[in-house]
PDB file of C-alpha atoms in Angstrom:
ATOM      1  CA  UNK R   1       1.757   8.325  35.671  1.00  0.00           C
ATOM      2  CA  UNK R   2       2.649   7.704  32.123  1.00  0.00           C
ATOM      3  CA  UNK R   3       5.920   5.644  31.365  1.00  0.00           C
ATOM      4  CA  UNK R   4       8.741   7.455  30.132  1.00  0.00           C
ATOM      5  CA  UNK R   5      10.651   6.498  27.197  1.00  0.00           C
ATOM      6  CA  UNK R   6      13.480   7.824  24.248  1.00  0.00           C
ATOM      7  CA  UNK R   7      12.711   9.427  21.187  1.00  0.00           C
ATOM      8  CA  UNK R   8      14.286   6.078  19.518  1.00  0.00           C
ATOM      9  CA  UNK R   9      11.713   4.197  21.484  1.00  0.00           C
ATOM     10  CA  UNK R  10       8.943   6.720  20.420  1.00  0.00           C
ATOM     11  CA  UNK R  11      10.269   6.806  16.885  1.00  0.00           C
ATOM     12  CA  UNK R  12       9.648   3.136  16.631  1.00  0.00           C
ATOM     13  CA  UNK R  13       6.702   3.035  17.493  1.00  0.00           C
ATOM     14  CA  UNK R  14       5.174   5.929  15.597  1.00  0.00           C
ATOM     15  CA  UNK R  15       3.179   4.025  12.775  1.00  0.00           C
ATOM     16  CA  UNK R  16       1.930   1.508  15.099  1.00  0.00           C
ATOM     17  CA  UNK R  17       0.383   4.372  17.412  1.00  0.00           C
ATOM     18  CA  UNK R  18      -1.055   5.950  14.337  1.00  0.00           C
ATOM     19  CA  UNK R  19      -2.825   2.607  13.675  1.00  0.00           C
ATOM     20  CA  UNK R  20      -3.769   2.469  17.226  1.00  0.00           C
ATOM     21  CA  UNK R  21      -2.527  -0.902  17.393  1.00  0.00           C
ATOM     22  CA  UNK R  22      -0.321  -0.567  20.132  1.00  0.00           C
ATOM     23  CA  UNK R  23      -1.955  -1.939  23.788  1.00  0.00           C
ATOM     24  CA  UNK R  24      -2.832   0.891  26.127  1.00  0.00           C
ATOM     25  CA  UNK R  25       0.488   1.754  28.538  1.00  0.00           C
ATOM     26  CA  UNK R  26       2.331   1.906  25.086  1.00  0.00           C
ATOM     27  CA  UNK R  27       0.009   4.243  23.188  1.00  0.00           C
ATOM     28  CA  UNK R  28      -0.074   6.591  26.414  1.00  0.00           C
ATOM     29  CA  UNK R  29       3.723   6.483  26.523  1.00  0.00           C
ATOM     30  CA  UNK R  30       4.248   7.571  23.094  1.00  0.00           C
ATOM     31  CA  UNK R  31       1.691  10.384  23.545  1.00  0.00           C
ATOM     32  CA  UNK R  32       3.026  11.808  26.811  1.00  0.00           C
ATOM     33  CA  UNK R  33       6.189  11.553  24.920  1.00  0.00           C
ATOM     34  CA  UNK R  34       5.105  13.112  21.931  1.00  0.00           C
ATOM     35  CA  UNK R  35       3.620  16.074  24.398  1.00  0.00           C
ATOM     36  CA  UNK R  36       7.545  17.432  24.861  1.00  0.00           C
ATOM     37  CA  UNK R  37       9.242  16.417  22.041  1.00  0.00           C
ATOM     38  CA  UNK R  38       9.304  18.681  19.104  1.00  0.00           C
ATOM     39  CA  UNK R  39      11.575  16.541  17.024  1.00  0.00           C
ATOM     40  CA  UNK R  40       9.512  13.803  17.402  1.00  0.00           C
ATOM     41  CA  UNK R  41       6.298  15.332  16.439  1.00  0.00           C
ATOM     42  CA  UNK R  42       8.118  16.121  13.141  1.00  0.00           C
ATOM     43  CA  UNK R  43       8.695  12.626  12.943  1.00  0.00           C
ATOM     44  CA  UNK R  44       4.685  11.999  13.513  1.00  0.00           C
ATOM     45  CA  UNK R  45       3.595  14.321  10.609  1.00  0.00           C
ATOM     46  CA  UNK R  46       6.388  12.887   8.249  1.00  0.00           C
ATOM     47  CA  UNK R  47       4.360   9.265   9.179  1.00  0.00           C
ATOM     48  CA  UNK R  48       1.521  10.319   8.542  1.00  0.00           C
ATOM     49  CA  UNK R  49       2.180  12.238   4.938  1.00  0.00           C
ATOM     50  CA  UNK R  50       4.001   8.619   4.337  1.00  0.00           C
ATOM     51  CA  UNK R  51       0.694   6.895   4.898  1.00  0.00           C
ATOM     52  CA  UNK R  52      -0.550   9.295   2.494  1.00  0.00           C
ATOM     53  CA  UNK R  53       1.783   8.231   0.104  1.00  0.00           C
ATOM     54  CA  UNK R  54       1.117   5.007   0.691  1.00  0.00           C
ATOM     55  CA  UNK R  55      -2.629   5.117   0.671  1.00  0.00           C
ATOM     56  CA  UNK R  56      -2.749   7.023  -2.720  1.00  0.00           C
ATOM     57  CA  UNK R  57      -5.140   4.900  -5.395  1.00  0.00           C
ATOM     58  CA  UNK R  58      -4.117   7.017  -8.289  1.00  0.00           C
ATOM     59  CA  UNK R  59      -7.971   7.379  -9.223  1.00  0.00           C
ATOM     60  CA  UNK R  60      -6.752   8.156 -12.924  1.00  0.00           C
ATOM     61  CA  UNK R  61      -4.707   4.627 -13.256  1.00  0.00           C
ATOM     62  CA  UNK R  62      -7.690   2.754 -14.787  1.00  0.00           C
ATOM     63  CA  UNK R  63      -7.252   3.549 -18.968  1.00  0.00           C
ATOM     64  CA  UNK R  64      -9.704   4.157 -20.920  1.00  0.00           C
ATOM     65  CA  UNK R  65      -8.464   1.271 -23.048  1.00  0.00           C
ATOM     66  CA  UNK R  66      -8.425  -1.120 -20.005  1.00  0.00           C
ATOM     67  CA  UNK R  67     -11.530  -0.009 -18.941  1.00  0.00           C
ATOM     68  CA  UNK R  68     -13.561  -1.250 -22.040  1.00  0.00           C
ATOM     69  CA  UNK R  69     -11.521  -4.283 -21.898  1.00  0.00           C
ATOM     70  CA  UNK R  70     -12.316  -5.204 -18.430  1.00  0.00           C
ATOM     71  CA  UNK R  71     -16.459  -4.045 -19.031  1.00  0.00           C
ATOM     72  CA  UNK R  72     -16.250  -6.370 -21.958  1.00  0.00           C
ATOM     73  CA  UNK R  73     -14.549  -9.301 -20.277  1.00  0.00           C
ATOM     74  CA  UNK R  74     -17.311  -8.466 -17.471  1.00  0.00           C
ATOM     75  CA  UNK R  75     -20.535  -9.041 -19.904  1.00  0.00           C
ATOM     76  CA  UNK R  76     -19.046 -12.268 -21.521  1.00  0.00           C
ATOM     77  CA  UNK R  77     -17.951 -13.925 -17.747  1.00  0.00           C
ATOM     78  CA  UNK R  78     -22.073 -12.917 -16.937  1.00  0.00           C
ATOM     79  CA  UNK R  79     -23.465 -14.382 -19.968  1.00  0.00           C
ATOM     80  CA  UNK R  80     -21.373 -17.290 -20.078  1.00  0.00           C
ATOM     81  CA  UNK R  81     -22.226 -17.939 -16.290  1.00  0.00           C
ATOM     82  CA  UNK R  82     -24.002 -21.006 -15.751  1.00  0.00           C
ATOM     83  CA  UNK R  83     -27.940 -20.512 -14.967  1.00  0.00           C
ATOM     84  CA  UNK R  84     -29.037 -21.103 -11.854  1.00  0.00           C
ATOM     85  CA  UNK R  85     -32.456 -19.984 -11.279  1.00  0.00           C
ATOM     86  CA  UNK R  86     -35.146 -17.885 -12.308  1.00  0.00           C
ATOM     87  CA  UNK R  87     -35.404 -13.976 -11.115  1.00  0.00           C
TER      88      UNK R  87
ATOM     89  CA  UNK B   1     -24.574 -20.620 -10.766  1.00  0.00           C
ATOM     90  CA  UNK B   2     -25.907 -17.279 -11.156  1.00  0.00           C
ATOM     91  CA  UNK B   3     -29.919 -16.241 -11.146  1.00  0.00           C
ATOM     92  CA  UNK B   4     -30.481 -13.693 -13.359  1.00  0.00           C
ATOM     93  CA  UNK B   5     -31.272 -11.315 -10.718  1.00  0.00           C
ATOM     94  CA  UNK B   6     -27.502 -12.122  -9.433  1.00  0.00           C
ATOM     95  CA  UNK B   7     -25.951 -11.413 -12.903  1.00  0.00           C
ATOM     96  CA  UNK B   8     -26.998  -7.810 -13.099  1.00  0.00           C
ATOM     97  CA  UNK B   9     -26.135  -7.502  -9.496  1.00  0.00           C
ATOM     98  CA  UNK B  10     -22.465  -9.123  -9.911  1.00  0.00           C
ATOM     99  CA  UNK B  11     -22.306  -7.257 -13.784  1.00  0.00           C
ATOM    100  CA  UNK B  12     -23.020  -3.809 -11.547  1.00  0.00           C
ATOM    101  CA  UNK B  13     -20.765  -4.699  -8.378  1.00  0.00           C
ATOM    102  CA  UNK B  14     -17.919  -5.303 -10.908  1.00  0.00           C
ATOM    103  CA  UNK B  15     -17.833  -2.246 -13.115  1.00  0.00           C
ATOM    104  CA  UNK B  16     -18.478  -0.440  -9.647  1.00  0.00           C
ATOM    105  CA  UNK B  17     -15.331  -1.773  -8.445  1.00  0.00           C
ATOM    106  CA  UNK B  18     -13.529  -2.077 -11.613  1.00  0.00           C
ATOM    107  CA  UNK B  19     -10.858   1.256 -10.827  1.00  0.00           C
ATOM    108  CA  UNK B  20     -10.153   0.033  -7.493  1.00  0.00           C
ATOM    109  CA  UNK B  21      -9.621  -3.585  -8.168  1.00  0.00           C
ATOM    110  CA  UNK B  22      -6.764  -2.500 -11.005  1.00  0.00           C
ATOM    111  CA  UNK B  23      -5.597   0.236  -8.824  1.00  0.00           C
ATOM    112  CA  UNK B  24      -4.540  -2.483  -5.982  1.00  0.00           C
ATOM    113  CA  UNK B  25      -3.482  -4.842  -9.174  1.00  0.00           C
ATOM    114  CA  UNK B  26      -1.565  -2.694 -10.459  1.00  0.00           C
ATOM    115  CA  UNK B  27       0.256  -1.687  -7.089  1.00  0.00           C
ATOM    116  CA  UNK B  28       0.582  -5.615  -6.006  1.00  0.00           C
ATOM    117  CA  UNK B  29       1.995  -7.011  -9.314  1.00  0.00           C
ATOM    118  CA  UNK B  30       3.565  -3.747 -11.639  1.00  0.00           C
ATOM    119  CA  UNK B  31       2.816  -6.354 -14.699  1.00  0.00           C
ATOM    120  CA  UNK B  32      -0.019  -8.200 -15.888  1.00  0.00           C
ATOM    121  CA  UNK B  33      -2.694  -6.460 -13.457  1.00  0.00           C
ATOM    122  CA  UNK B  34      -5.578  -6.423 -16.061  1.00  0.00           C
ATOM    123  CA  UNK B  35      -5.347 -10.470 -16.033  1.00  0.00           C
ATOM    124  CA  UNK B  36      -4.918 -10.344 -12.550  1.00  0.00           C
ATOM    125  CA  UNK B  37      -8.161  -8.494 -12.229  1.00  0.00           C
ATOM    126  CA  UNK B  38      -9.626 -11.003 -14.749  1.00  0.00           C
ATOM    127  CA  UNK B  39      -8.669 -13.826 -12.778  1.00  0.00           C
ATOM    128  CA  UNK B  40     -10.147 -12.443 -10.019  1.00  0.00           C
ATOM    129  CA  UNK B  41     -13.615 -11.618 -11.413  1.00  0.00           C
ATOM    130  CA  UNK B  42     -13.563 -15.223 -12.929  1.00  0.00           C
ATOM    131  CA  UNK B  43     -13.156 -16.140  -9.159  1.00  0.00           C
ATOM    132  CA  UNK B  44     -15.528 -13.955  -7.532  1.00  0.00           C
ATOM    133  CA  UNK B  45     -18.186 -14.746 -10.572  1.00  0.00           C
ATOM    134  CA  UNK B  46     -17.950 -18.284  -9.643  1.00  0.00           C
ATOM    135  CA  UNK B  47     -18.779 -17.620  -5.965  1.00  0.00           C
ATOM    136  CA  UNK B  48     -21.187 -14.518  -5.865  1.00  0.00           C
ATOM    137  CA  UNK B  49     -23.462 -16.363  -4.443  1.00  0.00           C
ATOM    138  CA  UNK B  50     -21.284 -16.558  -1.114  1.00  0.00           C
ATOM    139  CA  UNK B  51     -21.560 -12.961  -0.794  1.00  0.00           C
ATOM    140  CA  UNK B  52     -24.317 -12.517   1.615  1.00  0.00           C
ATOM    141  CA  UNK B  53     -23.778  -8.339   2.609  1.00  0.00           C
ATOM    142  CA  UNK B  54     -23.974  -6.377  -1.221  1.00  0.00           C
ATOM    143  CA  UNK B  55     -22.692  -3.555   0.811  1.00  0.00           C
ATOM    144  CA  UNK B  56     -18.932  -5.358   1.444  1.00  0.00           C
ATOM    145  CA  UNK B  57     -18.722  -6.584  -2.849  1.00  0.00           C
ATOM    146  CA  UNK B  58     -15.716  -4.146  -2.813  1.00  0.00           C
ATOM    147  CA  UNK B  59     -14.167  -5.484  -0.021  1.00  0.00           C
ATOM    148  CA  UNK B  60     -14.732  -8.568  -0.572  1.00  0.00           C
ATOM    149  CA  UNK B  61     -13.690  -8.717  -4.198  1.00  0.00           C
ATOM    150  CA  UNK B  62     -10.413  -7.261  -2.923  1.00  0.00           C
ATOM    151  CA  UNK B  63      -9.762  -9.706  -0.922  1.00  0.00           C
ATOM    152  CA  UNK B  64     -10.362 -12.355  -3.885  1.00  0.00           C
ATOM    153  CA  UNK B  65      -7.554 -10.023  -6.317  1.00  0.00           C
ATOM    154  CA  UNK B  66      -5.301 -10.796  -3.096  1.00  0.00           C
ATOM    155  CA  UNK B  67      -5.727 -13.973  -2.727  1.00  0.00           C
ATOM    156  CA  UNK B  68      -4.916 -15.156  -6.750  1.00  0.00           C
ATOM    157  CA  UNK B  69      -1.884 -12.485  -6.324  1.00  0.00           C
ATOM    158  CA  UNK B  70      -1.168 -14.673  -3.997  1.00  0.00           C
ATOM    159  CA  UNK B  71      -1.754 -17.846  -4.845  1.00  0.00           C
ATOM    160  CA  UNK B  72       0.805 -16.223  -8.164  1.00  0.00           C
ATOM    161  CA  UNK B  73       3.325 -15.664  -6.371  1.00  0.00           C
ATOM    162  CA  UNK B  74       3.903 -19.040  -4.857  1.00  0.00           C
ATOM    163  CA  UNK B  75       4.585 -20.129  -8.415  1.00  0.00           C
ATOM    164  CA  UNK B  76       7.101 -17.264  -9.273  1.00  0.00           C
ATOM    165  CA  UNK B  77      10.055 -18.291  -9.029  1.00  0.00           C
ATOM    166  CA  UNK B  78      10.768 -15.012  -9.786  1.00  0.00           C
ATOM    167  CA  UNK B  79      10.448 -13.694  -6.750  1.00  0.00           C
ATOM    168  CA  UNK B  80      13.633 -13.398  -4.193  1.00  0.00           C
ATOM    169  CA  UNK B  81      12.952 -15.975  -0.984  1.00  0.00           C
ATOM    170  CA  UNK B  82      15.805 -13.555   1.294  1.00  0.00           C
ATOM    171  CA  UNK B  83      16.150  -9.743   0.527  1.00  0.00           C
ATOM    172  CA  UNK B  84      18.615  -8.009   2.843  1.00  0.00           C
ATOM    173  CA  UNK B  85      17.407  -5.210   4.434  1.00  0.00           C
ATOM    174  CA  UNK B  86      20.325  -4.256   6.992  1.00  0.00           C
ATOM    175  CA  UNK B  87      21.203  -1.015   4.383  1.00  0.00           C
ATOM    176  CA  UNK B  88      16.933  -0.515   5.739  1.00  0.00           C
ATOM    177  CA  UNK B  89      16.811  -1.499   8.916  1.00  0.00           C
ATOM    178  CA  UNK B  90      19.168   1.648  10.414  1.00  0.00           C
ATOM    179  CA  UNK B  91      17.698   4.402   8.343  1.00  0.00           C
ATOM    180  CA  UNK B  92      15.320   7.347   8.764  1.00  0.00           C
ATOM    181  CA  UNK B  93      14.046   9.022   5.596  1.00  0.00           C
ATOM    182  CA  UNK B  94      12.988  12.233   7.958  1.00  0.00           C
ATOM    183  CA  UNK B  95      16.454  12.236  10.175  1.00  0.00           C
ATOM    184  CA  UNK B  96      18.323  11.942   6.661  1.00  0.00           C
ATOM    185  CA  UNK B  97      16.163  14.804   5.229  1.00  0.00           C
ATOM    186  CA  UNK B  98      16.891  16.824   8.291  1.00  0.00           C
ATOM    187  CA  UNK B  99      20.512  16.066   8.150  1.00  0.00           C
ATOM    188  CA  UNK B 100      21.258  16.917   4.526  1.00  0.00           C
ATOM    189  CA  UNK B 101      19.157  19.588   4.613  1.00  0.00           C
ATOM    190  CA  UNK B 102      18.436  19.650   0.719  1.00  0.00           C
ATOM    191  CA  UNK B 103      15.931  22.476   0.806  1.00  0.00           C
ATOM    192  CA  UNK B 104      17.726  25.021   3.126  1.00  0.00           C
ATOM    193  CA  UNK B 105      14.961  27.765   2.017  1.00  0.00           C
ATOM    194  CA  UNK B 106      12.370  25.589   3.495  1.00  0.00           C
ATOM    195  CA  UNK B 107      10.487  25.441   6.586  1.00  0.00           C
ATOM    196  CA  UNK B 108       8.957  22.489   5.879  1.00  0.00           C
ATOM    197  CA  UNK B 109      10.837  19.962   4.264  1.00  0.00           C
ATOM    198  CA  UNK B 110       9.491  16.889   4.970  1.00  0.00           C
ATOM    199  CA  UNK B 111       6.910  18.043   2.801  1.00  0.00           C
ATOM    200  CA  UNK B 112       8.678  19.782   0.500  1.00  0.00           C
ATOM    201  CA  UNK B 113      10.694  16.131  -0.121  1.00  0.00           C
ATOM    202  CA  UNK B 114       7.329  13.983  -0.295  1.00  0.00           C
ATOM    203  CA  UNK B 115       5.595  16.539  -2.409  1.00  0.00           C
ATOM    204  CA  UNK B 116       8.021  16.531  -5.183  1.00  0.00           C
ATOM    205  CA  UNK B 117       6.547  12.452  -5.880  1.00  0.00           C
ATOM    206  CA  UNK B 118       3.759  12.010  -8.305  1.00  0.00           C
ATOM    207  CA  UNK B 119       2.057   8.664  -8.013  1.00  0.00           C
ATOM    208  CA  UNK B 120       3.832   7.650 -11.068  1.00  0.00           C
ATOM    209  CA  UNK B 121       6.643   7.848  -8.812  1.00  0.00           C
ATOM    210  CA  UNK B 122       5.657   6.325  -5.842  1.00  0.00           C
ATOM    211  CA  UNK B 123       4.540   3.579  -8.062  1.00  0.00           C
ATOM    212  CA  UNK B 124       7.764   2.908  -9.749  1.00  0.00           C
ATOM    213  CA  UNK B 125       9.198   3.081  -5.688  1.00  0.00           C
ATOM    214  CA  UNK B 126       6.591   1.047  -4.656  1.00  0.00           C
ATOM    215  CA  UNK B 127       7.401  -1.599  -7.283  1.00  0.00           C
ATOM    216  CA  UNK B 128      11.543  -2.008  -6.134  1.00  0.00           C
ATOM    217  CA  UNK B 129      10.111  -3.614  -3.187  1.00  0.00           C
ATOM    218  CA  UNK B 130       9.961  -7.366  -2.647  1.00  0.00           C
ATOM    219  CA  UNK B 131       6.342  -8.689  -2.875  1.00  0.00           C
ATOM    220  CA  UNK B 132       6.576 -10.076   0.464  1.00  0.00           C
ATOM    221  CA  UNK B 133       7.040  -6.345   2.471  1.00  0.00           C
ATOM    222  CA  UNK B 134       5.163  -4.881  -0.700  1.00  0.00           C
ATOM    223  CA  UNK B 135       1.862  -6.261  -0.365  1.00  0.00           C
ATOM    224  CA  UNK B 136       1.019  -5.975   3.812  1.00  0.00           C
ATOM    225  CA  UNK B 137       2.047  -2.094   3.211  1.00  0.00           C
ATOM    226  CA  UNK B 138      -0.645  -1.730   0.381  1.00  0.00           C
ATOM    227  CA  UNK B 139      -3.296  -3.819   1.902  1.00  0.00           C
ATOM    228  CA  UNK B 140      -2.780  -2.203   5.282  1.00  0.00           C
ATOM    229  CA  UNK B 141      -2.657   1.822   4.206  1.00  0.00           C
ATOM    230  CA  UNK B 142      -3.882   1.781   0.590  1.00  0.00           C
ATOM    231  CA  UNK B 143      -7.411  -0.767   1.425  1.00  0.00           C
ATOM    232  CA  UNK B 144      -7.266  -0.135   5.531  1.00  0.00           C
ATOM    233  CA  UNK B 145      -7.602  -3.752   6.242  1.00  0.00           C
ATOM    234  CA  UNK B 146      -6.716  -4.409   9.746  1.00  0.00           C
ATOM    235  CA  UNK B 147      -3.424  -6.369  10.000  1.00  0.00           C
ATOM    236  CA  UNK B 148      -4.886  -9.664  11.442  1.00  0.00           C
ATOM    237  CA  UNK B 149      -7.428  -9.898   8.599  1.00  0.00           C
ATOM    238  CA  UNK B 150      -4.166  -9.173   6.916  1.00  0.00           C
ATOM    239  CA  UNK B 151      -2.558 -12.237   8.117  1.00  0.00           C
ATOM    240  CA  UNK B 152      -5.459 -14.344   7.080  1.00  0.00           C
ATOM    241  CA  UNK B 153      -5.407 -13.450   3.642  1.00  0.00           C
ATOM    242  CA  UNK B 154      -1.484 -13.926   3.029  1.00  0.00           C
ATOM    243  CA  UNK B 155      -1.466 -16.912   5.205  1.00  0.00           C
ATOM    244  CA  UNK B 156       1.532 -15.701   7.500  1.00  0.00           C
ATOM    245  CA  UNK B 157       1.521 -15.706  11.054  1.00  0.00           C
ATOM    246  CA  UNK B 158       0.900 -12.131  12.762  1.00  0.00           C
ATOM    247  CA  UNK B 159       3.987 -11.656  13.984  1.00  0.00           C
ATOM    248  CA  UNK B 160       5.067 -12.533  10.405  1.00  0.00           C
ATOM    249  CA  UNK B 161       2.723  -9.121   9.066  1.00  0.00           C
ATOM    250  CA  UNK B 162       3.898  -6.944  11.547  1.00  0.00           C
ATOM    251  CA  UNK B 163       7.525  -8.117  10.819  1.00  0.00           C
ATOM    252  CA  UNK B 164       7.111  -7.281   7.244  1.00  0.00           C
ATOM    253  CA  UNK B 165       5.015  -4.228   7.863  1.00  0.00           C
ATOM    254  CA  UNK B 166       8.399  -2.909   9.994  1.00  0.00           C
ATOM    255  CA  UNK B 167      10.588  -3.849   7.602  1.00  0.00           C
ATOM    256  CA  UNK B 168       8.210  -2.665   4.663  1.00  0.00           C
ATOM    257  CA  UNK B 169       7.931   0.796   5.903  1.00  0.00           C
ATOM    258  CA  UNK B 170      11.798   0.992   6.433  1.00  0.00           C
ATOM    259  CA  UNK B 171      12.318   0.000   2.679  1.00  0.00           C
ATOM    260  CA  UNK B 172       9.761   1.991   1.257  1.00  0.00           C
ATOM    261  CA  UNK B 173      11.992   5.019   3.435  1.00  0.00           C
ATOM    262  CA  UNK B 174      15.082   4.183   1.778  1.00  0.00           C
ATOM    263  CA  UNK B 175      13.726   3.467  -1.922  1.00  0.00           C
ATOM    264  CA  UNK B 176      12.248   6.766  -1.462  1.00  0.00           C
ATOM    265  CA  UNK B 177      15.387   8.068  -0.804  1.00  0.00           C
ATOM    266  CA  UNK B 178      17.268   6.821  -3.538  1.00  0.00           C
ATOM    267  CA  UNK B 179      14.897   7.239  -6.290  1.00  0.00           C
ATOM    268  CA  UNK B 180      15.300  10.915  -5.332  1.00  0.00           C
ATOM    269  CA  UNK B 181      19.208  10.893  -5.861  1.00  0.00           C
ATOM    270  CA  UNK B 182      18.822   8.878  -9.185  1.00  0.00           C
ATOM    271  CA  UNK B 183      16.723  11.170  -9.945  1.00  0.00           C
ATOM    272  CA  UNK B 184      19.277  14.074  -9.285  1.00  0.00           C
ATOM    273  CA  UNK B 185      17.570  15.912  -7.068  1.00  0.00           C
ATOM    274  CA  UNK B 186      19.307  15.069  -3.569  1.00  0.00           C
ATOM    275  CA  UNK B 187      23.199  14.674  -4.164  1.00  0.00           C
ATOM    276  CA  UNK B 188      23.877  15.670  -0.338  1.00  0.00           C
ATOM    277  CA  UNK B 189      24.434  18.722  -0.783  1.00  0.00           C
ATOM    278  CA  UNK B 190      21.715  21.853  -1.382  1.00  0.00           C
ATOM    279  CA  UNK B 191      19.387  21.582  -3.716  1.00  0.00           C
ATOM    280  CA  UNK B 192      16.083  24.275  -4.122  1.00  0.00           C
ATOM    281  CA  UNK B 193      12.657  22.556  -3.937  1.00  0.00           C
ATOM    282  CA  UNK B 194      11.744  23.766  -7.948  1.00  0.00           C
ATOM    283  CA  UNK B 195      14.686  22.068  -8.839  1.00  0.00           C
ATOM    284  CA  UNK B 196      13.698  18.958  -7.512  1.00  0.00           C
ATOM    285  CA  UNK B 197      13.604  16.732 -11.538  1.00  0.00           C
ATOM    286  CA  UNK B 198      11.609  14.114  -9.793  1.00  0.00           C
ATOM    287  CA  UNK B 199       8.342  16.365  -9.839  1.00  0.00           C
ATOM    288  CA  UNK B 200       5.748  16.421 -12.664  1.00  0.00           C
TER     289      UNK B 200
END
């Protein structure tokens, strides 16, 4: 029999069930409660299009400028690096 | 000390990574995140030869970016010790959004709200955040590490990350929030989702 608890109690620990981090009795209480609660559900998706937010890289951040700065700033760190064998 | 062999490999591994690297930068610090990313190659140059799996470079040059962010940040005075978060703490981004009801057309608007931010956006959000909730956020959902490696790398006690992680999430809520009525497009009252100024 799962525990039951409030939406407030749910609510709080949305994220953390998302990252599975919670310990078992917790993550099967906020499913079961998740299984009647409509509201709360709505508060599930709206975590998870958060995370999405959140987990955006912005592929196109990187300038072009930058880019050739960094590749340039690569080569001269690698030919400047101290030898330390032979291939 | 770098064979030749390891040159090419750390010369590939870096341009590989090179997007990501200033991508997280970028995120951590909002200035300067080219030097940080220089800073960190210098780093991970100088101890390639620790990295035993090729397969985790990414990761593991990540986690070299995070720790000079760090190690910067120590030094800043810049940066706030204490940032009250009580205005936070209480609030709900999706029970305000349901409340004022700013898209009354809409059947979804949650989505409707979060799809109206470009990543320009979210950055500029992202950046009103103290460092110290800041960073666990970005390292946890934008590079997936697991919250105790997350610990390791800031140095912080556990319960310290998941503290911040709370609180984090709570701020990142409300700055969403009010970015959106700076931005003009929630006043409390209706407002239609083309409206919305803070898209595009």
């Amino acid at each position: 029999m799962d525990r039951v608890i409030s939406c407030s109690a749910a609510v709080e620990q949305l994220w953390a069930f998302l990252d599975h981090e919670l310990d078992d009795e917790d993550q099967q209480a906020v499913e079961a409660h998740l299984a009647f609660c409509r509201r709360c559900c709505g508060e599930l998706e709206f975590a998870k299009h958060l995370r999405r937010l959140l987990a955006a890289r912005g592929t196109s951040e990187l300038p072009a400028e930058v880019r050739a700065r960094l590749h340039r700033f690569v080569d001269e760190l690698v030919e400047t690096a101290p030898e330390g064998g032979t291939p | 000390m770098l064979k030749t062999s390891d040159r090419a490999a750390f010369q590939q591994l870096a341009r590989d990574e090179l997007a990501g690297l200033y991508a997280l930068a970028r995120r951590l610090t909002g200035r300067d995140a080219e030097d940080l990313v220089q800073e960190a190659l210098l780093r991970a140059c100088r101890s390639f030869t620790s990295l035993r799996d090729p397969q985790a470079g990414g990761p593991w040059l990540r986690v070299i970016l995070t720790n000079v962010w760090r190690d910067r940040l120590r030094k800043d005075s810049r940066e706030p010790t204490e940032v009250s978060i009580d205005d936070a703490e209480g609030f709900s981004l999706y029970r305000t959004l349901v409340d004022e009801d700013p898209f009354p057309y809409s059947d979804t608007l949650h989505l409707d709200f979060l799809g109206g931010f470009s990543e320009d956006d979210i950055h500029t959000v992202l950046q009103r955040l103290p460092a110290r909730y800041r960073a666990p956020l970005l390292l946890r959902y934008m590079e997936g590490f697991p919250t105790k490696q997350i610990a390791r790398l800031l140095e912080l006690p556990l319960g310290t990350v998941l503290s911040q992680l709370h609180r984090g999430r709570k701020l990142f809520e409300r700055a969403l929030w009010d970015y959106a009525i700076e931005s003009g497009a929630i006043n409390g009252t209706a407002a239609r989702r083309e409206d919305a100024p803070w898209t595009g």
